[in-house]
Short mmCIF file of C-alpha atoms in Angstrom, two decimals:
data_model
loop_
_atom_site.label_atom_id
_atom_site.label_comp_id
_atom_site.label_asym_id
_atom_site.label_seq_id
_atom_site.Cartn_x
_atom_site.Cartn_y
_atom_site.Cartn_z
CA UNK A 173 15.33 -12.70 -16.42
CA UNK A 174 12.17 -10.77 -15.53
CA UNK A 175 11.20 -7.64 -17.43
CA UNK A 176 13.24 -4.66 -16.35
CA UNK A 177 11.99 -1.47 -14.78
CA UNK A 178 11.09 0.97 -17.55
CA UNK A 179 10.01 -1.76 -19.99
CA UNK A 180 6.57 -1.68 -21.57
CA UNK A 181 4.44 -4.40 -19.99
CA UNK A 182 3.35 -7.00 -22.56
CA UNK A 183 -0.41 -7.00 -23.24
CA UNK A 184 -2.36 -10.15 -22.37
CA UNK A 185 -5.88 -11.47 -22.06
CA UNK A 186 -6.49 -14.41 -19.72
CA UNK A 187 -9.51 -16.04 -18.08
CA UNK A 188 -10.12 -15.57 -14.37
CA UNK A 189 -11.62 -17.99 -11.84
CA UNK A 190 -15.11 -17.07 -13.12
CA UNK A 191 -14.09 -17.85 -16.71
CA UNK A 192 -14.25 -14.13 -17.57
CA UNK A 193 -11.59 -12.56 -19.77
CA UNK A 194 -9.35 -9.97 -18.14
CA UNK A 195 -6.89 -7.91 -20.18
CA UNK A 196 -4.05 -5.73 -19.00
CA UNK A 197 -5.38 -3.06 -21.35
CA UNK A 198 -8.61 -2.95 -19.27
CA UNK A 199 -6.62 -0.87 -16.77
CA UNK A 200 -4.54 1.34 -19.07
CA UNK A 201 -5.07 5.01 -18.28
CA UNK A 202 -7.27 4.04 -15.30
CA UNK A 203 -5.35 2.03 -12.72
CA UNK A 204 -1.89 0.86 -11.79
CA UNK A 205 -1.59 -2.93 -11.71
CA UNK A 206 0.09 -5.21 -9.20
CA UNK A 207 0.80 -8.31 -11.33
CA UNK A 208 1.78 -11.36 -9.27
CA UNK A 209 2.86 -14.64 -10.88
CA UNK A 210 2.90 -17.78 -8.71
CA UNK A 211 3.72 -21.45 -9.42
CA UNK A 212 0.54 -23.34 -8.45
CA UNK A 213 -2.71 -23.05 -6.52
CA UNK A 214 -3.12 -25.09 -3.34
CA UNK A 215 0.59 -25.04 -2.47
CA UNK A 216 2.00 -23.75 0.80
CA UNK A 217 4.06 -20.72 -0.18
CA UNK A 218 1.62 -19.67 -2.92
CA UNK A 219 -1.30 -19.93 -0.54
CA UNK A 220 0.55 -17.88 2.07
CA UNK A 221 1.31 -15.15 -0.47
CA UNK A 222 -2.24 -15.02 -1.86
CA UNK A 223 -3.66 -14.94 1.68
CA UNK A 224 -1.28 -12.05 2.38
CA UNK A 225 -2.84 -10.17 -0.53
CA UNK A 226 -6.36 -11.10 0.63
CA UNK A 227 -5.66 -10.03 4.21
CA UNK A 228 -4.12 -6.70 3.13
CA UNK A 229 -6.27 -6.08 0.05
CA UNK A 230 -6.73 -2.37 0.83
CA UNK A 231 -2.97 -1.88 0.43
CA UNK A 232 -3.11 -3.36 -3.08
CA UNK A 233 -6.54 -2.89 -4.60
CA UNK A 234 -8.28 0.48 -4.47
CA UNK A 235 -9.40 3.36 -6.69
CA UNK A 236 -5.84 3.69 -8.02
CA UNK A 237 -4.62 0.07 -8.25
CA UNK A 238 -5.85 -3.36 -9.34
CA UNK A 239 -4.44 -6.76 -8.37
CA UNK A 240 -3.99 -9.48 -10.99
CA UNK A 241 -2.48 -12.85 -10.11
CA UNK A 242 -1.37 -15.46 -12.67
CA UNK A 243 -0.44 -19.15 -12.68
CA UNK A 244 -0.56 -22.03 -15.16
CA UNK A 245 -3.48 -23.60 -13.28
CA UNK A 246 -6.87 -23.88 -15.00
CA UNK A 247 -9.72 -21.44 -14.30
CA UNK A 248 -11.56 -24.38 -12.71
CA UNK A 249 -8.80 -25.00 -10.15
CA UNK A 250 -8.67 -21.26 -9.49
CA UNK A 251 -12.44 -21.21 -8.88
CA UNK A 252 -12.26 -23.88 -6.19
CA UNK A 253 -9.22 -22.26 -4.56
CA UNK A 254 -10.78 -18.78 -4.63
CA UNK A 255 -13.99 -20.05 -3.04
CA UNK A 256 -12.10 -22.01 -0.38
CA UNK A 257 -9.79 -19.13 0.56
CA UNK A 258 -12.06 -16.14 -0.07
CA UNK A 259 -9.92 -14.64 -2.85
CA UNK A 260 -11.94 -11.93 -4.56
CA UNK A 261 -9.15 -10.58 -6.80
CA UNK A 262 -8.62 -12.16 -10.23
CA UNK A 263 -6.73 -15.46 -10.37
CA UNK A 264 -5.78 -15.65 -14.05
CA UNK A 265 -5.06 -18.84 -15.96
CA UNK A 266 -1.93 -18.95 -18.11
CA UNK A 267 -2.66 -22.59 -18.94
CA UNK A 268 -2.79 -22.38 -22.73
CA UNK A 269 -0.74 -21.60 -24.64
CA UNK A 270 1.15 -22.99 -21.66
CA UNK A 271 2.88 -20.22 -19.73
CA UNK A 272 2.80 -17.77 -22.63
CA UNK A 273 2.26 -14.71 -20.44
CA UNK A 274 4.85 -15.83 -17.87
CA UNK A 275 7.29 -16.28 -20.75
CA UNK A 276 6.56 -12.76 -22.04
CA UNK A 277 7.34 -11.37 -18.58
CA UNK A 278 10.52 -13.47 -18.26
CA UNK A 279 9.36 -15.51 -15.27
CA UNK A 280 8.49 -18.90 -16.84
CA UNK A 281 10.39 -21.88 -15.46
CA UNK A 282 10.97 -24.07 -18.55
CA UNK A 283 12.36 -26.95 -16.51
CA UNK A 284 9.30 -27.22 -14.27
CA UNK A 285 6.59 -25.91 -16.63
CA UNK A 286 5.36 -23.20 -14.28
CA UNK A 287 5.81 -19.55 -13.41
CA UNK A 288 8.47 -18.51 -10.95
CA UNK A 289 7.42 -15.94 -8.34
CA UNK A 290 7.49 -12.85 -10.52
CA UNK A 291 6.04 -9.57 -9.31
CA UNK A 292 5.51 -6.43 -11.35
CA UNK A 293 4.04 -3.03 -10.59
CA UNK A 294 2.76 -1.53 -13.84
CA UNK A 295 1.77 2.12 -13.97
CA UNK A 296 -1.35 3.49 -15.65
CA UNK A 297 0.57 4.00 -18.90
CA UNK A 298 1.68 0.34 -19.04
CA UNK A 299 5.29 0.85 -17.91
CA UNK A 300 6.95 -1.54 -15.44
CA UNK A 301 7.89 0.43 -12.30
CA UNK A 302 8.84 -2.52 -10.04
CA UNK A 303 10.16 -5.94 -11.02
CA UNK A 304 11.31 -8.94 -9.02
CA UNK A 305 11.57 -12.70 -9.38
CA UNK A 306 11.93 -15.28 -6.65
CA UNK A 307 12.32 -18.96 -7.28
CA UNK A 308 9.76 -21.61 -6.22
CA UNK A 309 9.73 -22.07 -2.46
CA UNK A 310 11.27 -18.61 -1.91
CA UNK A 311 8.49 -16.41 -0.50
CA UNK A 312 8.41 -12.74 -1.45
CA UNK A 313 8.51 -9.74 0.87
CA UNK A 314 5.26 -7.90 0.16
CA UNK A 315 6.57 -4.72 1.78
CA UNK A 316 8.48 -4.00 -1.44
CA UNK A 317 5.23 -4.14 -3.42
CA UNK A 318 3.53 -1.73 -1.04
CA UNK A 319 6.46 0.69 -1.23
CA UNK A 320 6.44 0.59 -5.05
CA UNK A 321 2.70 1.24 -5.16
CA UNK A 322 2.97 4.13 -2.71
CA UNK A 323 5.70 5.62 -4.90
CA UNK A 324 3.29 5.73 -7.85
CA UNK A 325 0.64 7.61 -5.93
CA UNK A 326 3.09 10.11 -4.44
#
């Protein structure tokens, strides 16, 4: 089960597609975070969802909010995918320890060794304000994310 609304978001530090460390605490007190877990780079539904973020980036990433995406792919796979698709938001690698962050957020799929489609909106104080989990192959409705983010800035 994914983390519930009202839970404190677990801290993490992961490497992005440029091999730079990104921590959730980098945003505490500064920005809300849209945290999006996905199974794998270069797959149909995942690519569609990440392109949806890219194509609507102003709705997700601005002075008040940052976007962080996470999968068990390596930073090197993320680099190629980001360059190919024009993703400028962080694609974070939860490769090792394998799926540790996805496990902490309750969205790791033990059977398949990957993250399910977990989405969390975390406020500036590190509290989960939106939580959902879809299974692999089940695309998410990004309108819910936008509504949750708007609710934080209201």
